[in-house]
PDB file of C-alpha atoms in Angstrom:
ATOM      1  CA  GLN A   5     -70.300  34.408 -60.952  1.00 50.00           C
ATOM      2  CA  SER A   6     -69.169  31.102 -62.496  1.00 55.00           C
ATOM      3  CA  VAL A   7     -71.625  29.597 -64.937  1.00 81.00           C
ATOM      4  CA  LEU A   8     -69.611  26.437 -65.556  1.00 94.00           C
ATOM      5  CA  THR A   9     -69.617  23.941 -62.689  1.00 96.00           C
ATOM      6  CA  GLN A  10     -66.410  22.317 -61.508  1.00 97.00           C
ATOM      7  CA  PRO A  11     -65.718  20.316 -58.348  1.00 97.00           C
ATOM      8  CA  PRO A  12     -63.957  22.534 -55.787  1.00 96.00           C
ATOM      9  CA  SER A  13     -61.199  20.013 -55.231  1.00 97.00           C
ATOM     10  CA  VAL A  14     -59.823  16.677 -56.369  1.00 97.00           C
ATOM     11  CA  SER A  15     -56.902  14.631 -55.161  1.00 96.00           C
ATOM     12  CA  ALA A  16     -54.948  11.584 -56.196  1.00 96.00           C
ATOM     13  CA  ALA A  17     -51.647   9.911 -55.466  1.00 96.00           C
ATOM     14  CA  SER A  18     -48.472  10.672 -57.328  1.00 96.00           C
ATOM     15  CA  GLY A  19     -48.283   8.632 -60.535  1.00 96.00           C
ATOM     16  CA  GLN A  20     -52.026   8.089 -60.675  1.00 97.00           C
ATOM     17  CA  LYS A  21     -54.666   9.653 -62.913  1.00 97.00           C
ATOM     18  CA  VAL A  22     -57.257  12.266 -62.030  1.00 97.00           C
ATOM     19  CA  THR A  23     -60.288  13.595 -63.879  1.00 98.00           C
ATOM     20  CA  ILE A  24     -61.684  17.099 -63.503  1.00 98.00           C
ATOM     21  CA  SER A  25     -65.187  17.733 -64.767  1.00 98.00           C
ATOM     22  CA  CYS A  26     -66.745  20.890 -66.156  1.00 98.00           C
ATOM     23  CA  SER A  27     -70.503  21.077 -66.605  1.00 97.00           C
ATOM     24  CA  GLY A  28     -72.396  23.668 -68.601  1.00 96.00           C
ATOM     25  CA  SER A  29     -75.404  24.039 -70.852  1.00 94.00           C
ATOM     26  CA  SER A  30     -76.494  23.925 -74.473  1.00 92.00           C
ATOM     27  CA  SER A  31     -75.661  27.606 -75.000  1.00 91.00           C
ATOM     28  CA  ASP A  32     -72.074  27.348 -73.797  1.00 93.00           C
ATOM     29  CA  ILE A  33     -70.249  24.012 -73.711  1.00 95.00           C
ATOM     30  CA  GLY A  34     -72.905  22.420 -75.884  1.00 94.00           C
ATOM     31  CA  ASP A  35     -72.355  25.020 -78.585  1.00 92.00           C
ATOM     32  CA  ASN A  36     -68.658  25.996 -78.374  1.00 94.00           C
ATOM     33  CA  PHE A  37     -65.179  24.660 -77.817  1.00 95.00           C
ATOM     34  CA  VAL A  38     -63.811  24.294 -74.291  1.00 97.00           C
ATOM     35  CA  SER A  39     -60.389  25.411 -73.093  1.00 97.00           C
ATOM     36  CA  TRP A  40     -58.527  24.469 -69.917  1.00 98.00           C
ATOM     37  CA  TYR A  41     -56.021  26.392 -67.830  1.00 98.00           C
ATOM     38  CA  GLN A  42     -53.563  25.475 -65.090  1.00 97.00           C
ATOM     39  CA  HIS A  43     -53.026  28.181 -62.487  1.00 96.00           C
ATOM     40  CA  ILE A  44     -50.391  28.032 -59.802  1.00 94.00           C
ATOM     41  CA  PRO A  45     -51.204  30.964 -57.469  1.00 89.00           C
ATOM     42  CA  GLY A  46     -48.812  33.840 -57.895  1.00 88.00           C
ATOM     43  CA  THR A  47     -47.989  32.917 -61.485  1.00 91.00           C
ATOM     44  CA  ALA A  48     -49.618  33.449 -64.875  1.00 92.00           C
ATOM     45  CA  PRO A  49     -52.277  30.889 -65.816  1.00 94.00           C
ATOM     46  CA  LYS A  50     -51.076  28.394 -68.401  1.00 96.00           C
ATOM     47  CA  PHE A  51     -53.031  27.485 -71.547  1.00 96.00           C
ATOM     48  CA  LEU A  52     -53.424  23.677 -71.377  1.00 97.00           C
ATOM     49  CA  ILE A  53     -56.154  22.580 -73.776  1.00 97.00           C
ATOM     50  CA  TYR A  54     -58.058  24.248 -76.613  1.00 96.00           C
ATOM     51  CA  GLU A  55     -60.854  23.153 -78.946  1.00 95.00           C
ATOM     52  CA  ASP A  56     -61.921  20.555 -76.380  1.00 97.00           C
ATOM     53  CA  HIS A  57     -58.926  18.246 -76.735  1.00 97.00           C
ATOM     54  CA  LYS A  58     -55.981  19.899 -78.494  1.00 96.00           C
ATOM     55  CA  ARG A  59     -52.737  20.703 -76.691  1.00 97.00           C
ATOM     56  CA  PRO A  60     -50.676  23.834 -77.353  1.00 95.00           C
ATOM     57  CA  SER A  61     -47.049  23.241 -78.155  1.00 94.00           C
ATOM     58  CA  GLY A  62     -45.092  22.296 -75.040  1.00 94.00           C
ATOM     59  CA  VAL A  63     -47.989  20.860 -73.039  1.00 96.00           C
ATOM     60  CA  PRO A  64     -47.199  17.252 -72.070  1.00 96.00           C
ATOM     61  CA  GLY A  65     -49.358  14.440 -73.382  1.00 96.00           C
ATOM     62  CA  ARG A  66     -50.251  13.581 -69.782  1.00 97.00           C
ATOM     63  CA  PHE A  67     -52.879  16.294 -70.080  1.00 98.00           C
ATOM     64  CA  SER A  68     -55.880  15.402 -72.213  1.00 98.00           C
ATOM     65  CA  GLY A  69     -59.304  16.907 -72.742  1.00 97.00           C
ATOM     66  CA  SER A  70     -62.614  15.638 -73.999  1.00 97.00           C
ATOM     67  CA  LYS A  71     -66.200  16.769 -74.328  1.00 97.00           C
ATOM     68  CA  SER A  72     -69.580  15.125 -74.517  1.00 97.00           C
ATOM     69  CA  GLY A  73     -72.751  17.134 -74.873  1.00 96.00           C
ATOM     70  CA  THR A  74     -72.747  19.877 -72.262  1.00 96.00           C
ATOM     71  CA  SER A  75     -69.864  18.524 -70.171  1.00 97.00           C
ATOM     72  CA  ALA A  76     -66.111  18.523 -70.606  1.00 98.00           C
ATOM     73  CA  THR A  77     -63.353  16.738 -68.754  1.00 98.00           C
ATOM     74  CA  LEU A  78     -59.660  17.208 -68.195  1.00 98.00           C
ATOM     75  CA  ASP A  79     -57.623  14.090 -67.494  1.00 98.00           C
ATOM     76  CA  ILE A  80     -54.168  14.253 -65.980  1.00 98.00           C
ATOM     77  CA  SER A  81     -52.215  11.008 -65.895  1.00 97.00           C
ATOM     78  CA  GLY A  82     -48.890  10.177 -64.269  1.00 97.00           C
ATOM     79  CA  LEU A  83     -49.513  12.826 -61.617  1.00 97.00           C
ATOM     80  CA  GLN A  84     -46.521  14.784 -60.368  1.00 96.00           C
ATOM     81  CA  THR A  85     -46.219  17.114 -57.397  1.00 95.00           C
ATOM     82  CA  GLY A  86     -45.663  19.940 -59.870  1.00 95.00           C
ATOM     83  CA  ASP A  87     -49.198  19.411 -61.157  1.00 97.00           C
ATOM     84  CA  GLU A  88     -50.631  20.791 -57.930  1.00 97.00           C
ATOM     85  CA  ALA A  89     -52.560  23.859 -59.052  1.00 97.00           C
ATOM     86  CA  ASP A  90     -55.994  25.258 -59.693  1.00 97.00           C
ATOM     87  CA  TYR A  91     -57.548  24.161 -62.971  1.00 98.00           C
ATOM     88  CA  TYR A  92     -60.167  26.193 -64.836  1.00 97.00           C
ATOM     89  CA  CYS A  93     -62.360  25.386 -67.796  1.00 97.00           C
ATOM     90  CA  GLY A  94     -63.650  28.123 -70.065  1.00 97.00           C
ATOM     91  CA  THR A  95     -65.820  28.606 -73.100  1.00 96.00           C
ATOM     92  CA  TRP A  96     -67.911  31.153 -74.986  1.00 93.00           C
ATOM     93  CA  ASP A  97     -71.579  31.589 -74.167  1.00 90.00           C
ATOM     94  CA  ARG A  98     -73.254  32.552 -77.382  1.00 87.00           C
ATOM     95  CA  SER A  99     -76.531  33.617 -75.758  1.00 87.00           C
ATOM     96  CA  LEU A 100     -74.828  35.994 -73.316  1.00 86.00           C
ATOM     97  CA  SER A 101     -71.940  36.991 -75.634  1.00 87.00           C
ATOM     98  CA  ILE A 102     -69.480  36.417 -72.850  1.00 90.00           C
ATOM     99  CA  VAL A 103     -66.490  34.279 -72.036  1.00 94.00           C
ATOM    100  CA  ILE A 104     -67.305  32.149 -69.016  1.00 95.00           C
ATOM    101  CA  PHE A 105     -65.058  30.166 -66.725  1.00 96.00           C
ATOM    102  CA  GLY A 106     -65.662  27.460 -64.212  1.00 96.00           C
ATOM    103  CA  GLY A 107     -65.133  28.171 -60.536  1.00 94.00           C
ATOM    104  CA  GLY A 108     -61.860  26.289 -60.570  1.00 96.00           C
ATOM    105  CA  THR A 109     -60.734  22.949 -59.149  1.00 97.00           C
ATOM    106  CA  LYS A 110     -57.851  22.642 -56.712  1.00 97.00           C
ATOM    107  CA  LEU A 111     -55.737  19.573 -57.441  1.00 97.00           C
ATOM    108  CA  THR A 112     -53.797  18.013 -54.590  1.00 97.00           C
ATOM    109  CA  VAL A 113     -51.219  15.327 -55.346  1.00 96.00           C
ATOM    110  CA  LEU A 114     -50.923  13.019 -52.368  1.00 92.00           C
TER     111      LEU A 114
ATOM    112  CA  GLN B  12     -41.705  34.053 -77.281  1.00 89.00           C
ATOM    113  CA  LEU B  13     -44.424  36.595 -76.594  1.00 94.00           C
ATOM    114  CA  HIS B  14     -44.269  38.382 -73.263  1.00 96.00           C
ATOM    115  CA  LEU B  15     -46.990  40.478 -71.648  1.00 97.00           C
ATOM    116  CA  GLN B  16     -46.374  42.774 -68.678  1.00 97.00           C
ATOM    117  CA  GLU B  17     -48.977  44.700 -66.722  1.00 97.00           C
ATOM    118  CA  SER B  18     -48.294  48.041 -65.081  1.00 98.00           C
ATOM    119  CA  GLY B  19     -50.301  50.575 -63.154  1.00 97.00           C
ATOM    120  CA  PRO B  20     -51.291  51.647 -59.646  1.00 97.00           C
ATOM    121  CA  GLY B  21     -51.915  48.964 -57.068  1.00 96.00           C
ATOM    122  CA  LEU B  22     -54.342  51.089 -55.077  1.00 98.00           C
ATOM    123  CA  VAL B  23     -57.381  52.940 -56.392  1.00 98.00           C
ATOM    124  CA  LYS B  24     -59.937  54.887 -54.396  1.00 98.00           C
ATOM    125  CA  PRO B  25     -63.631  54.004 -54.596  1.00 97.00           C
ATOM    126  CA  SER B  26     -65.541  55.836 -57.346  1.00 97.00           C
ATOM    127  CA  GLU B  27     -62.304  56.591 -59.222  1.00 98.00           C
ATOM    128  CA  THR B  28     -60.972  55.058 -62.451  1.00 98.00           C
ATOM    129  CA  LEU B  29     -58.708  52.020 -62.555  1.00 98.00           C
ATOM    130  CA  SER B  30     -56.126  52.363 -65.335  1.00 98.00           C
ATOM    131  CA  LEU B  31     -53.728  49.602 -66.358  1.00 98.00           C
ATOM    132  CA  THR B  32     -51.339  49.161 -69.268  1.00 98.00           C
ATOM    133  CA  CYS B  33     -50.042  45.971 -70.824  1.00 98.00           C
ATOM    134  CA  SER B  34     -46.732  46.087 -72.685  1.00 98.00           C
ATOM    135  CA  VAL B  35     -46.249  43.480 -75.376  1.00 97.00           C
ATOM    136  CA  SER B  36     -42.790  42.249 -76.359  1.00 96.00           C
ATOM    137  CA  GLY B  37     -41.581  39.458 -78.600  1.00 96.00           C
ATOM    138  CA  GLY B  38     -44.341  40.039 -81.136  1.00 94.00           C
ATOM    139  CA  SER B  39     -46.468  42.685 -82.799  1.00 95.00           C
ATOM    140  CA  ILE B  40     -49.784  43.846 -81.478  1.00 96.00           C
ATOM    141  CA  ARG B  41     -50.808  44.395 -85.113  1.00 96.00           C
ATOM    142  CA  SER B  42     -52.031  40.857 -85.567  1.00 92.00           C
ATOM    143  CA  ASN B  43     -55.150  40.153 -87.592  1.00 92.00           C
ATOM    144  CA  ASP B  44     -55.741  36.854 -85.816  1.00 91.00           C
ATOM    145  CA  HIS B  45     -55.523  37.914 -82.196  1.00 94.00           C
ATOM    146  CA  LEU B  46     -57.348  39.994 -79.641  1.00 96.00           C
ATOM    147  CA  TRP B  47     -55.834  41.804 -76.684  1.00 97.00           C
ATOM    148  CA  GLY B  48     -57.722  41.865 -73.426  1.00 97.00           C
ATOM    149  CA  TRP B  49     -58.059  41.510 -69.698  1.00 98.00           C
ATOM    150  CA  VAL B  50     -59.125  38.828 -67.232  1.00 97.00           C
ATOM    151  CA  ARG B  51     -59.367  39.392 -63.500  1.00 97.00           C
ATOM    152  CA  GLN B  52     -59.510  37.258 -60.384  1.00 95.00           C
ATOM    153  CA  PRO B  53     -61.070  38.607 -57.179  1.00 95.00           C
ATOM    154  CA  PRO B  54     -59.485  37.323 -53.953  1.00 94.00           C
ATOM    155  CA  GLY B  55     -60.504  33.746 -53.287  1.00 90.00           C
ATOM    156  CA  LYS B  56     -62.619  33.564 -56.428  1.00 91.00           C
ATOM    157  CA  GLY B  57     -62.350  32.329 -59.993  1.00 91.00           C
ATOM    158  CA  LEU B  58     -61.438  33.976 -63.270  1.00 94.00           C
ATOM    159  CA  GLU B  59     -63.626  36.679 -64.822  1.00 95.00           C
ATOM    160  CA  TRP B  60     -63.343  37.901 -68.400  1.00 96.00           C
ATOM    161  CA  ILE B  61     -63.429  41.682 -68.775  1.00 97.00           C
ATOM    162  CA  GLY B  62     -63.136  42.178 -72.514  1.00 96.00           C
ATOM    163  CA  ASN B  63     -60.792  42.567 -75.465  1.00 95.00           C
ATOM    164  CA  SER B  64     -59.841  44.683 -78.453  1.00 96.00           C
ATOM    165  CA  HIS B  65     -58.483  43.999 -81.917  1.00 95.00           C
ATOM    166  CA  PHE B  66     -55.663  46.275 -83.023  1.00 95.00           C
ATOM    167  CA  THR B  67     -58.104  47.908 -85.463  1.00 95.00           C
ATOM    168  CA  GLY B  68     -60.171  49.129 -82.516  1.00 93.00           C
ATOM    169  CA  ARG B  69     -62.955  46.565 -82.648  1.00 93.00           C
ATOM    170  CA  THR B  70     -63.909  45.796 -79.039  1.00 94.00           C
ATOM    171  CA  ASN B  71     -65.971  43.261 -77.138  1.00 93.00           C
ATOM    172  CA  TYR B  72     -66.801  43.673 -73.460  1.00 95.00           C
ATOM    173  CA  SER B  73     -68.364  41.522 -70.765  1.00 93.00           C
ATOM    174  CA  PRO B  74     -71.994  42.703 -70.542  1.00 92.00           C
ATOM    175  CA  PRO B  75     -71.991  43.206 -66.750  1.00 93.00           C
ATOM    176  CA  LEU B  76     -68.967  45.520 -67.048  1.00 96.00           C
ATOM    177  CA  LYS B  77     -69.654  47.067 -70.446  1.00 96.00           C
ATOM    178  CA  SER B  78     -70.876  50.435 -69.152  1.00 97.00           C
ATOM    179  CA  ARG B  79     -67.649  50.977 -67.182  1.00 98.00           C
ATOM    180  CA  VAL B  80     -64.936  49.432 -69.360  1.00 98.00           C
ATOM    181  CA  THR B  81     -62.737  50.751 -72.143  1.00 98.00           C
ATOM    182  CA  ILE B  82     -59.945  48.704 -73.710  1.00 98.00           C
ATOM    183  CA  SER B  83     -57.759  50.422 -76.266  1.00 97.00           C
ATOM    184  CA  VAL B  84     -54.718  49.471 -78.324  1.00 97.00           C
ATOM    185  CA  ASP B  85     -51.714  51.714 -79.018  1.00 96.00           C
ATOM    186  CA  THR B  86     -49.922  50.208 -81.990  1.00 96.00           C
ATOM    187  CA  SER B  87     -47.125  52.807 -81.880  1.00 96.00           C
ATOM    188  CA  LYS B  88     -46.096  51.602 -78.418  1.00 97.00           C
ATOM    189  CA  ASN B  89     -47.108  47.944 -78.841  1.00 97.00           C
ATOM    190  CA  GLN B  90     -49.279  48.338 -75.758  1.00 98.00           C
ATOM    191  CA  PHE B  91     -52.904  48.116 -74.797  1.00 98.00           C
ATOM    192  CA  SER B  92     -54.767  49.492 -71.833  1.00 98.00           C
ATOM    193  CA  LEU B  93     -57.735  49.000 -69.552  1.00 98.00           C
ATOM    194  CA  LYS B  94     -59.859  51.694 -67.985  1.00 98.00           C
ATOM    195  CA  LEU B  95     -62.548  50.758 -65.495  1.00 98.00           C
ATOM    196  CA  THR B  96     -64.587  53.635 -64.124  1.00 98.00           C
ATOM    197  CA  SER B  97     -66.518  54.087 -60.878  1.00 98.00           C
ATOM    198  CA  VAL B  98     -64.708  51.282 -59.096  1.00 98.00           C
ATOM    199  CA  THR B  99     -65.900  49.691 -55.871  1.00 98.00           C
ATOM    200  CA  ALA B 100     -64.391  47.133 -53.502  1.00 97.00           C
ATOM    201  CA  GLU B 101     -65.826  44.421 -55.761  1.00 97.00           C
ATOM    202  CA  ASP B 102     -63.300  45.443 -58.412  1.00 98.00           C
ATOM    203  CA  THR B 103     -60.413  44.438 -56.153  1.00 98.00           C
ATOM    204  CA  GLY B 104     -58.380  41.576 -57.534  1.00 97.00           C
ATOM    205  CA  VAL B 105     -55.513  40.420 -59.701  1.00 97.00           C
ATOM    206  CA  TYR B 106     -55.766  41.763 -63.235  1.00 98.00           C
ATOM    207  CA  TYR B 107     -54.158  39.788 -66.068  1.00 98.00           C
ATOM    208  CA  CYS B 108     -53.564  41.044 -69.565  1.00 98.00           C
ATOM    209  CA  VAL B 109     -54.032  38.356 -72.182  1.00 98.00           C
ATOM    210  CA  ARG B 110     -53.775  37.576 -75.853  1.00 97.00           C
ATOM    211  CA  ARG B 111     -56.881  35.847 -77.093  1.00 95.00           C
ATOM    212  CA  TRP B 112     -57.171  33.791 -80.244  1.00 91.00           C
ATOM    213  CA  GLY B 113     -60.563  34.027 -81.911  1.00 82.00           C
ATOM    214  CA  GLU B 114     -63.813  35.594 -80.789  1.00 80.00           C
ATOM    215  CA  ASN B 115     -65.928  32.494 -80.272  1.00 82.00           C
ATOM    216  CA  GLY B 116     -64.016  30.612 -77.621  1.00 86.00           C
ATOM    217  CA  ALA B 117     -61.948  31.054 -74.499  1.00 92.00           C
ATOM    218  CA  ASP B 118     -58.501  30.616 -76.021  1.00 94.00           C
ATOM    219  CA  PHE B 119     -56.184  32.846 -74.006  1.00 96.00           C
ATOM    220  CA  GLU B 120     -52.754  31.739 -75.237  1.00 95.00           C
ATOM    221  CA  TYR B 121     -50.582  34.211 -73.402  1.00 96.00           C
ATOM    222  CA  TRP B 122     -50.987  35.815 -69.991  1.00 96.00           C
ATOM    223  CA  GLY B 123     -49.125  38.469 -68.086  1.00 96.00           C
ATOM    224  CA  GLN B 124     -47.936  37.757 -64.572  1.00 95.00           C
ATOM    225  CA  GLY B 125     -50.844  39.726 -63.171  1.00 96.00           C
ATOM    226  CA  ILE B 126     -51.078  42.893 -61.100  1.00 97.00           C
ATOM    227  CA  MET B 127     -52.920  43.159 -57.804  1.00 97.00           C
ATOM    228  CA  VAL B 128     -55.282  46.118 -57.630  1.00 98.00           C
ATOM    229  CA  THR B 129     -56.972  47.064 -54.389  1.00 98.00           C
ATOM    230  CA  VAL B 130     -59.919  49.438 -54.264  1.00 98.00           C
ATOM    231  CA  SER B 131     -59.868  51.198 -50.929  1.00 97.00           C
ATOM    232  CA  SER B 132     -59.934  54.681 -49.475  1.00 95.00           C
TER     233      SER B 132
END
């Protein structure tokens, strides 16, 4: 069961920008850092964003994260066909003592 | 570059124990700053955290799975393992071994390629 809410799908044209939202509550997103992952089916998920907005080494600047209150967003600019993937947000829920993920958002680049 | 590789049976019978191993290369499992664990993905569904272990043996498990899960680290082999008892069809999915950074977030820096496990008689 996914406690964080993400839109099932988003789409945008190549070269454009897309925003993926992740909604939670005061005990999860509102109280802890958010991470984001890119998952191309059949491959290992890739660590994209940590501590709400920081990028691990090697992640292009086209990927950016932010958070406000109990919601987080992932922005992807300059969309490329290679960005087509499922994107997941995740955080720690202090009240449940559990890592929780969103249900995932499928990105289609038109 | 750290590399994680899962291994184990792809088919497990209902009520039996699922056992997987993750081999770590390119780095030591004896890291004070990292945790070693498992995340799974049922078919057509999202990611689910199972739990993790520090190399010292300190563990943390997802509450819904806690009664059935054991994650252990073998520092001599630079490996860690997952045991999930009394499996049902709901335990079918792709299992990923992961390295996690910190205990109060969802920072899974490294992932294995994943191994598909089917629970069926």
